[in-house]
Amino acid sequence: MSGAAGLRVVVIGGVAAGMSAASQAKRRMPEAEVIVLERGPFISYGACGMPYNLADPTRDMEDLVVLSPEHARTKRGIDVRLRHEVRSIDVAEKTVRVRDLDAGREETLAWDRLVIATGARPVVPPIPGRDLPGVFLLRELTHGVAIDRFVAERSPKKAVLVGGGYIGLEMAEGLRERGLEVHVVEMRDRVAAGFAAEPAAIAEKALARHGVTLSLGTRVESIEPSNGGLRVRTDHGAFDADLVLLSLGIRPNRELAEAAGIALGETGAIAVDDAQRTNVEHVFAAGDCAEARHRVTGKPAYVPLGPTANKQGKIAGANAVGADERFAGIVGTAAFKVFDVELARTGLTLEEAERAGFSAFESGSEHGTRGHGYPGGGRLHTTLVVEHRTGRLLGAQLAGDEGAAARVNVYAAALAAGATVHDIEGYDLAYAPPFAPVYDPILIAATVARKALDGRG
């Protein structure tokens, strides 16, 4: 690995990808000067834990901080600068223009290597009333702190959650745990975008069992003040609320890069190669602002998830100081829970597979999660997406009482290996009554899919 004393690495963004990059750069080249510029007041926190933290009023939202700025400075030697917002990047001069938000002054900072880890931001449609008090987003830790404080201080009784994706459904559980009436409004025909009809239906039944009202195929038109609270007007009527959460997905923070002439990819995120390099020499990008290669399609994809951000950040930081690391790509593995139901997915849905040019079909099965006669356990539904001609696994989705999050990892490994359902049917998986039946749901699902494949010719 090449490098010289005095090399300065500037990292824009201090959460998952940014701190992974900074830490790796400093570890690989201790003599390098590594500066992290973070717009917010926190670094390195587990944003995915916010809905679960919110469910417990005894927990502090800042418990989710993994690494403090003080530890990063004193133990890792990283110059962390909080509340420092990068306003522009000059790739020709190799500088950034940065504003100290607390001091109110700007400076120009030179760099030898630049890592862009600006993350993503919530999608906020132009809904009238979206800026009213009591209307929240949930992406950054500051958002979680604000919601937690609002619930503690205002004791809201009713919440309307606009969007039935992962965060919306996790927040439904968290707010129900805090005693609120919860109404989820989703404009699609089912919750849990990225899941097939059956796993989505399992999630919807879990919501109903726990007292969450659900309005599908419903579009929010405005939010208005009403009797000291809020009224959410939709194309199917109006709903009263004390708290409204807009949870409609995220988009990459790409504007700094784009303005600097750094290329974007076909997904709209920053284009990178497998070394996390952009099209500009000595400039890297990682995390939720960047694309990743999907190992099933072989094409760039935008699937912003924490594990990907950390891995990409680590590679970007290493390569910024002269290493030659490569990111293997993603298969889009994710899991979450809705009250007492686990949901997990990896790879492509049928719709995604068809858009990618595959001739594919869905195969569904359901099986018990533990050995016959062993107490407890439950049912697990599996949907596999399979290529017609070859039997190659293209995707898997699981939903049920237990075991979805653990078993999806087997499918993720199978996708990375290019396995077929014939291959998976022969996997030597662990058996013990407390954990699985003799024929694990993974094997059953593969057998059902293989029979469907054989029947199709």
Coordinates of C-alpha atoms in Angstrom, one line a residue:
M1 CA 0.0 0.0 0.0
S2 CA 1.4 3.3 -1.0
G3 CA 1.1 6.5 0.9
A4 CA 3.0 9.3 2.5
A5 CA 2.9 11.2 5.8
G6 CA 0.8 14.3 5.5
L7 CA -2.0 12.7 3.4
R8 CA -5.3 14.3 4.2
V9 CA -8.5 12.3 3.8
V10 CA -11.7 14.3 4.2
V11 CA -15.0 12.4 4.7
I12 CA -18.3 14.1 4.2
G13 CA -20.8 12.4 6.5
G14 CA -20.3 10.8 9.9
V15 CA -22.8 8.0 10.2
A16 CA -22.4 4.4 9.0
A17 CA -20.4 4.7 5.8
G18 CA -18.6 7.9 6.8
M19 CA -17.2 6.6 10.1
S20 CA -16.4 3.2 8.6
A21 CA -14.4 5.0 6.0
A22 CA -12.6 7.3 8.4
S23 CA -11.8 4.5 10.9
Q24 CA -10.5 2.2 8.1
A25 CA -8.4 5.0 6.6
K26 CA -6.8 5.8 10.0
R27 CA -6.2 2.1 10.8
R28 CA -4.5 1.5 7.4
M29 CA -2.4 4.7 7.5
P30 CA -2.1 6.0 11.1
E31 CA 0.0 8.9 9.9
A32 CA -2.8 10.2 7.6
E33 CA -4.9 13.2 8.7
V34 CA -8.5 12.1 8.6
I35 CA -11.3 14.7 9.0
V36 CA -15.0 13.9 9.2
L37 CA -17.4 16.7 8.5
E38 CA -20.9 15.9 9.9
R39 CA -23.8 18.2 9.4
G40 CA -25.7 16.9 12.5
P41 CA -25.0 16.6 16.2
F42 CA -24.4 12.9 16.2
I43 CA -22.1 10.3 14.5
S44 CA -22.2 6.6 14.2
Y45 CA -25.7 5.7 15.4
G46 CA -28.1 2.8 14.8
A47 CA -30.9 4.5 13.0
C48 CA -32.8 1.3 12.5
G49 CA -33.2 0.9 16.2
M50 CA -35.3 4.1 16.6
P51 CA -38.8 2.6 16.4
Y52 CA -37.8 0.0 19.0
N53 CA -36.2 2.5 21.3
L54 CA -39.3 4.7 21.0
A55 CA -41.5 1.8 22.2
D56 CA -39.8 1.9 25.6
P57 CA -40.2 5.3 27.4
T58 CA -37.4 4.4 29.9
R59 CA -34.8 4.4 27.1
D60 CA -32.9 7.4 25.9
M61 CA -32.8 7.8 22.1
E62 CA -29.1 8.6 22.4
D63 CA -28.5 5.0 23.6
L64 CA -28.4 4.2 19.8
V65 CA -25.1 6.1 19.4
V66 CA -22.4 3.5 18.8
L67 CA -19.3 5.7 18.8
S68 CA -19.0 9.1 20.4
P69 CA -17.1 12.0 18.8
E70 CA -14.8 12.1 21.9
H71 CA -13.9 8.4 21.5
A72 CA -13.3 8.8 17.7
R73 CA -11.0 11.7 18.4
T74 CA -9.1 10.4 21.4
K75 CA -9.0 6.6 20.7
R76 CA -9.0 6.6 16.9
G77 CA -7.3 9.8 16.1
I78 CA -10.0 11.1 13.8
D79 CA -10.8 14.8 13.6
V80 CA -14.6 14.7 13.9
R81 CA -16.3 18.1 13.3
L82 CA -19.9 18.1 14.2
R83 CA -22.4 20.6 12.9
H84 CA -20.2 21.2 9.9
E85 CA -22.1 21.3 6.6
V86 CA -20.3 21.0 3.3
R87 CA -21.7 23.5 0.9
S88 CA -19.7 22.6 -2.2
I89 CA -16.9 20.4 -3.6
D90 CA -14.2 21.7 -6.0
V91 CA -12.6 18.6 -7.6
A92 CA -10.2 20.7 -9.7
E93 CA -8.8 22.5 -6.7
K94 CA -9.4 19.5 -4.4
T95 CA -11.2 21.5 -1.8
V96 CA -14.6 21.6 0.0
R97 CA -16.4 24.7 1.2
V98 CA -17.7 24.0 4.7
R99 CA -19.9 26.0 7.1
D100 CA -19.6 25.7 10.8
L101 CA -23.3 25.9 11.7
D102 CA -22.8 26.9 15.3
A103 CA -20.1 29.6 14.7
G104 CA -21.8 30.8 11.5
R105 CA -18.6 31.0 9.5
E106 CA -17.3 29.3 6.4
E107 CA -13.9 28.0 5.4
T108 CA -12.2 26.2 2.5
L109 CA -10.7 22.9 3.4
A110 CA -8.2 21.1 1.1
W111 CA -8.1 17.4 0.7
D112 CA -5.9 14.8 -1.0
R113 CA -8.6 12.1 -0.9
L114 CA -12.3 12.7 -0.6
V115 CA -15.0 10.2 0.6
I116 CA -18.6 11.2 0.0
A117 CA -20.9 9.6 2.5
T118 CA -23.8 12.0 2.5
G119 CA -26.4 9.3 3.0
A120 CA -30.1 9.8 2.1
R121 CA -33.0 11.8 3.1
P122 CA -36.8 11.1 3.4
V123 CA -39.0 11.6 0.5
V124 CA -41.3 14.5 1.3
P125 CA -44.1 15.0 -1.2
P126 CA -45.6 18.5 -1.6
I127 CA -48.5 17.8 0.8
P128 CA -50.0 21.0 2.2
G129 CA -49.4 21.1 5.9
R130 CA -46.3 18.8 5.9
D131 CA -44.4 21.4 8.0
L132 CA -47.0 21.8 10.8
P133 CA -46.1 21.1 14.4
G134 CA -46.8 17.4 15.1
V135 CA -45.8 16.2 11.6
F136 CA -42.6 14.2 11.7
L137 CA -40.0 12.4 9.6
L138 CA -37.9 9.5 10.9
R139 CA -34.5 9.2 9.3
E140 CA -31.8 10.9 11.4
L141 CA -31.4 10.5 15.2
T142 CA -32.5 14.1 15.6
H143 CA -35.9 13.0 14.2
G144 CA -36.1 10.2 16.7
V145 CA -35.3 12.5 19.6
A146 CA -38.0 14.9 18.5
I147 CA -40.7 12.2 18.3
D148 CA -39.7 10.8 21.6
R149 CA -39.8 14.2 23.3
F150 CA -43.2 15.0 21.6
V151 CA -44.7 11.7 22.9
A152 CA -43.3 12.2 26.4
E153 CA -44.3 15.9 26.7
R154 CA -47.6 16.0 24.7
S155 CA -49.1 12.6 25.5
P156 CA -50.7 12.2 22.0
K157 CA -53.6 9.8 21.7
K158 CA -53.8 9.3 18.0
A159 CA -51.2 8.8 15.3
V160 CA -51.5 8.6 11.5
L161 CA -48.6 7.0 9.8
V162 CA -48.4 7.9 6.1
G163 CA -46.6 5.0 4.4
G164 CA -46.7 1.3 5.1
G165 CA -43.1 0.4 4.4
Y166 CA -40.6 -1.0 6.9
I167 CA -40.3 2.2 9.0
G168 CA -44.1 2.9 9.0
L169 CA -44.9 -0.7 10.2
E170 CA -42.1 -0.7 12.9
M171 CA -43.4 2.7 14.1
A172 CA -46.9 1.3 14.2
E173 CA -45.7 -1.2 16.8
G174 CA -43.6 1.4 18.7
L175 CA -46.4 3.9 19.0
R176 CA -49.0 1.2 20.0
E177 CA -46.6 0.2 22.7
R178 CA -46.7 3.8 23.9
G179 CA -50.5 3.6 24.1
L180 CA -51.5 5.5 20.9
E181 CA -54.2 4.6 18.5
V182 CA -52.5 4.1 15.2
H183 CA -53.8 4.4 11.7
V184 CA -51.6 3.5 8.7
V185 CA -52.4 5.1 5.4
E186 CA -50.8 3.4 2.3
M187 CA -51.4 4.4 -1.3
R188 CA -50.5 1.0 -2.7
D189 CA -52.8 -2.0 -2.5
R190 CA -50.7 -3.7 0.3
V191 CA -48.2 -2.9 2.9
A192 CA -44.5 -3.9 3.0
A193 CA -43.4 -2.7 -0.4
G194 CA -41.0 -5.2 -1.9
F195 CA -43.0 -8.2 -0.7
A196 CA -45.4 -10.5 -2.5
A197 CA -49.1 -10.6 -1.7
E198 CA -49.1 -13.4 0.8
P199 CA -46.3 -12.1 3.1
A200 CA -47.8 -8.6 2.9
A201 CA -51.2 -10.1 3.9
I202 CA -49.6 -11.8 6.9
A203 CA -48.2 -8.4 8.0
E204 CA -51.6 -6.8 7.6
K205 CA -53.3 -9.5 9.8
A206 CA -50.7 -8.8 12.5
L207 CA -51.5 -5.1 12.3
A208 CA -55.2 -5.8 12.7
R209 CA -54.6 -8.2 15.6
H210 CA -52.9 -5.5 17.5
G211 CA -55.4 -2.8 16.9
V212 CA -53.8 -0.8 14.0
T213 CA -56.3 0.6 11.5
L214 CA -55.2 0.3 7.9
S215 CA -56.3 2.2 4.8
L216 CA -54.9 0.8 1.6
G217 CA -55.1 2.4 -1.8
T218 CA -55.4 5.8 -0.1
R219 CA -53.6 9.0 -1.0
V220 CA -53.0 11.8 1.4
E221 CA -54.1 15.2 0.0
S222 CA -53.4 17.6 2.9
I223 CA -52.7 17.9 6.6
E224 CA -54.6 20.7 8.5
P225 CA -54.8 22.0 12.1
S226 CA -57.9 20.8 13.8
N227 CA -59.2 21.3 17.3
G228 CA -55.7 21.5 18.8
G229 CA -54.5 18.6 16.8
L230 CA -54.3 17.6 13.1
R231 CA -56.6 16.3 10.4
V232 CA -55.2 14.2 7.6
R233 CA -57.3 14.6 4.5
T234 CA -57.2 11.8 1.9
D235 CA -59.0 10.8 -1.2
H236 CA -61.0 8.4 1.0
G237 CA -62.0 10.7 3.9
A238 CA -60.3 12.5 6.7
F239 CA -58.6 11.2 9.9
D240 CA -57.9 13.0 13.1
A241 CA -54.4 12.8 14.7
D242 CA -52.2 14.3 17.3
L243 CA -49.1 13.0 15.6
V244 CA -48.4 12.4 11.9
L245 CA -45.4 10.5 10.6
L246 CA -44.4 10.8 6.9
S247 CA -42.7 7.6 6.0
L248 CA -42.6 7.4 2.2
G249 CA -39.2 6.2 1.4
I250 CA -35.8 7.8 0.9
R251 CA -33.6 9.3 -1.9
P252 CA -29.9 9.7 -2.1
N253 CA -28.2 12.9 -1.0
R254 CA -26.4 13.3 -4.4
E255 CA -26.6 17.1 -5.0
L256 CA -23.1 18.0 -3.7
A257 CA -21.6 15.3 -6.0
E258 CA -23.7 16.2 -9.0
A259 CA -22.8 19.9 -8.7
A260 CA -19.1 19.0 -8.6
G261 CA -19.4 17.0 -11.8
I262 CA -19.3 13.6 -10.2
A263 CA -21.3 11.2 -12.3
L264 CA -24.6 9.7 -11.1
G265 CA -25.7 6.2 -12.1
E266 CA -28.9 5.0 -13.7
T267 CA -30.6 4.7 -10.3
G268 CA -30.0 8.4 -9.5
A269 CA -27.4 7.7 -6.8
I270 CA -23.7 8.3 -7.2
A271 CA -22.1 5.9 -9.6
V272 CA -19.1 3.9 -8.2
D273 CA -17.0 0.9 -9.2
D274 CA -16.3 -2.1 -7.0
A275 CA -13.5 -0.1 -5.3
Q276 CA -16.0 2.6 -4.4
R277 CA -14.3 5.0 -6.8
T278 CA -16.3 7.7 -8.6
N279 CA -15.5 9.0 -12.1
V280 CA -13.2 11.6 -10.5
E281 CA -9.7 10.6 -9.4
H282 CA -9.2 10.4 -5.6
V283 CA -12.9 10.8 -4.9
F284 CA -14.8 7.9 -3.4
A285 CA -18.5 7.4 -2.4
A286 CA -20.2 5.0 -0.1
G287 CA -23.4 4.2 1.7
D288 CA -26.9 5.5 1.1
C289 CA -25.8 8.1 -1.4
A290 CA -24.1 5.5 -3.7
E291 CA -25.1 2.7 -6.0
A292 CA -24.1 -0.9 -5.5
R293 CA -23.8 -3.8 -8.0
H294 CA -26.7 -6.3 -7.6
R295 CA -25.2 -9.8 -7.7
V296 CA -28.4 -11.3 -9.2
T297 CA -28.8 -8.9 -12.1
G298 CA -25.2 -7.9 -12.4
K299 CA -26.4 -4.3 -12.7
P300 CA -26.2 -1.2 -10.5
A301 CA -28.9 -1.0 -7.9
Y302 CA -30.0 1.4 -5.1
V303 CA -30.9 -0.6 -2.0
P304 CA -29.9 1.6 0.9
L305 CA -29.2 -0.6 4.0
G306 CA -27.0 -0.3 7.0
P307 CA -24.7 -3.4 6.3
T308 CA -24.0 -2.2 2.8
A309 CA -23.1 1.3 4.0
N310 CA -20.7 0.0 6.6
K311 CA -19.0 -2.4 4.1
Q312 CA -18.8 0.2 1.3
G313 CA -17.4 2.7 3.8
K314 CA -14.7 0.4 5.0
I315 CA -13.6 -0.3 1.4
A316 CA -13.7 3.4 0.4
G317 CA -11.6 4.4 3.5
A318 CA -9.1 1.6 2.8
N319 CA -8.7 2.5 -0.8
A320 CA -8.5 6.2 -0.1
V321 CA -5.1 5.5 1.5
G322 CA -3.8 3.2 -1.1
A323 CA -5.4 -0.3 -0.6
D324 CA -7.0 -2.3 -3.4
E325 CA -10.1 -3.6 -1.7
R326 CA -13.3 -4.6 -3.7
F327 CA -16.9 -4.6 -2.7
A328 CA -18.6 -7.9 -3.7
G329 CA -22.0 -6.5 -4.3
I330 CA -25.4 -7.0 -2.7
V331 CA -28.4 -9.2 -3.0
G332 CA -30.7 -6.8 -1.1
T333 CA -31.2 -8.8 2.2
A334 CA -33.4 -7.2 4.8
A335 CA -35.6 -8.2 7.7
F336 CA -38.0 -6.5 10.1
K337 CA -40.9 -7.4 12.4
V338 CA -44.5 -6.3 12.7
F339 CA -45.5 -7.0 16.3
D340 CA -45.3 -10.8 16.6
V341 CA -44.6 -11.5 12.9
E342 CA -41.2 -11.6 11.2
L343 CA -40.7 -10.6 7.6
A344 CA -37.5 -11.0 5.6
R345 CA -36.5 -10.8 1.9
T346 CA -33.5 -11.2 -0.3
G347 CA -32.9 -11.0 -4.0
L348 CA -35.6 -9.9 -6.5
T349 CA -39.4 -9.9 -6.4
L350 CA -41.2 -11.3 -9.4
E351 CA -41.8 -7.8 -10.7
E352 CA -38.2 -6.9 -10.3
A353 CA -37.0 -10.1 -12.0
E354 CA -39.3 -9.5 -15.0
R355 CA -38.1 -5.9 -15.3
A356 CA -34.5 -7.2 -15.2
G357 CA -35.3 -9.4 -18.2
F358 CA -35.7 -12.8 -16.4
S359 CA -38.5 -15.2 -17.3
A360 CA -39.5 -16.2 -13.8
F361 CA -42.3 -17.5 -11.6
E362 CA -43.3 -17.4 -7.9
S363 CA -43.7 -20.4 -5.8
G364 CA -45.3 -20.3 -2.4
S365 CA -45.2 -22.8 0.5
E366 CA -45.9 -22.9 4.3
H367 CA -44.4 -25.1 6.9
G368 CA -43.9 -25.4 10.7
T369 CA -40.9 -23.8 12.3
R370 CA -40.0 -26.5 14.9
G371 CA -40.0 -30.3 15.2
H372 CA -43.3 -32.2 15.4
G373 CA -44.5 -32.4 19.0
Y374 CA -42.1 -29.8 20.3
P375 CA -44.0 -27.0 22.1
G376 CA -44.1 -23.5 20.7
G377 CA -43.1 -22.6 17.2
G378 CA -45.4 -21.6 14.5
R379 CA -45.9 -21.3 10.8
L380 CA -43.6 -19.8 8.2
H381 CA -44.7 -18.8 4.7
T382 CA -42.0 -18.7 2.0
T383 CA -42.2 -17.2 -1.5
L384 CA -39.5 -18.1 -3.9
V385 CA -38.8 -16.4 -7.2
V386 CA -37.3 -18.8 -9.7
E387 CA -36.0 -18.6 -13.2
H388 CA -38.0 -20.7 -15.6
R389 CA -35.4 -22.3 -17.7
T390 CA -32.6 -23.0 -15.2
G391 CA -34.3 -23.2 -11.8
R392 CA -31.9 -20.6 -10.5
L393 CA -33.1 -18.8 -7.4
L394 CA -33.7 -15.1 -8.0
G395 CA -35.3 -14.1 -4.7
A396 CA -36.9 -15.2 -1.5
Q397 CA -39.4 -13.7 0.9
L398 CA -40.5 -15.1 4.3
A399 CA -43.2 -14.1 6.7
G400 CA -44.4 -15.9 9.8
D401 CA -44.2 -16.5 13.6
E402 CA -40.4 -17.1 13.9
G403 CA -37.3 -18.0 11.9
A404 CA -37.8 -15.7 8.9
A405 CA -34.8 -13.4 9.7
A406 CA -32.4 -16.4 10.3
R407 CA -33.5 -18.5 7.3
V408 CA -33.3 -15.6 4.8
N409 CA -29.6 -15.7 5.3
V410 CA -29.4 -19.1 3.7
Y411 CA -31.2 -17.8 0.7
A412 CA -28.9 -14.8 0.6
A413 CA -25.9 -17.1 0.5
A414 CA -27.6 -19.2 -2.2
L415 CA -28.2 -16.2 -4.4
A416 CA -24.5 -15.1 -4.0
A417 CA -23.5 -18.6 -5.2
G418 CA -26.0 -18.7 -8.1
A419 CA -27.7 -21.7 -6.6
T420 CA -30.8 -23.4 -8.2
V421 CA -33.8 -24.8 -6.3
H422 CA -32.4 -28.2 -7.1
D423 CA -29.2 -27.3 -5.2
I424 CA -31.1 -25.8 -2.2
E425 CA -33.3 -28.9 -2.0
G426 CA -30.2 -30.9 -1.2
Y427 CA -28.7 -28.5 1.4
D428 CA -27.6 -30.2 4.6
L429 CA -29.3 -28.1 7.2
A430 CA -29.3 -28.4 10.9
Y431 CA -32.2 -30.3 12.6
A432 CA -33.3 -30.3 16.2
P433 CA -36.9 -30.1 17.4
P434 CA -36.4 -26.7 19.2
F435 CA -35.1 -25.1 16.0
A436 CA -36.5 -26.8 13.0
P437 CA -38.4 -29.9 11.7
V438 CA -36.6 -32.7 9.9
Y439 CA -37.4 -31.0 6.6
D440 CA -36.7 -27.4 7.2
P441 CA -39.0 -24.8 5.6
I442 CA -36.1 -23.9 3.4
L443 CA -36.0 -27.4 2.0
I444 CA -39.8 -27.7 1.7
A445 CA -39.9 -24.4 -0.2
A446 CA -37.2 -25.5 -2.6
T447 CA -39.0 -28.8 -3.2
V448 CA -42.3 -27.1 -4.0
A449 CA -40.5 -24.7 -6.4
R450 CA -38.6 -27.6 -8.0
K451 CA -41.9 -29.5 -8.6
A452 CA -43.5 -26.4 -10.1
L453 CA -40.5 -26.0 -12.3
D454 CA -40.6 -29.6 -13.5
G455 CA -44.3 -29.3 -14.2
R456 CA -43.7 -26.3 -16.3
G457 CA -41.1 -28.0 -18.4

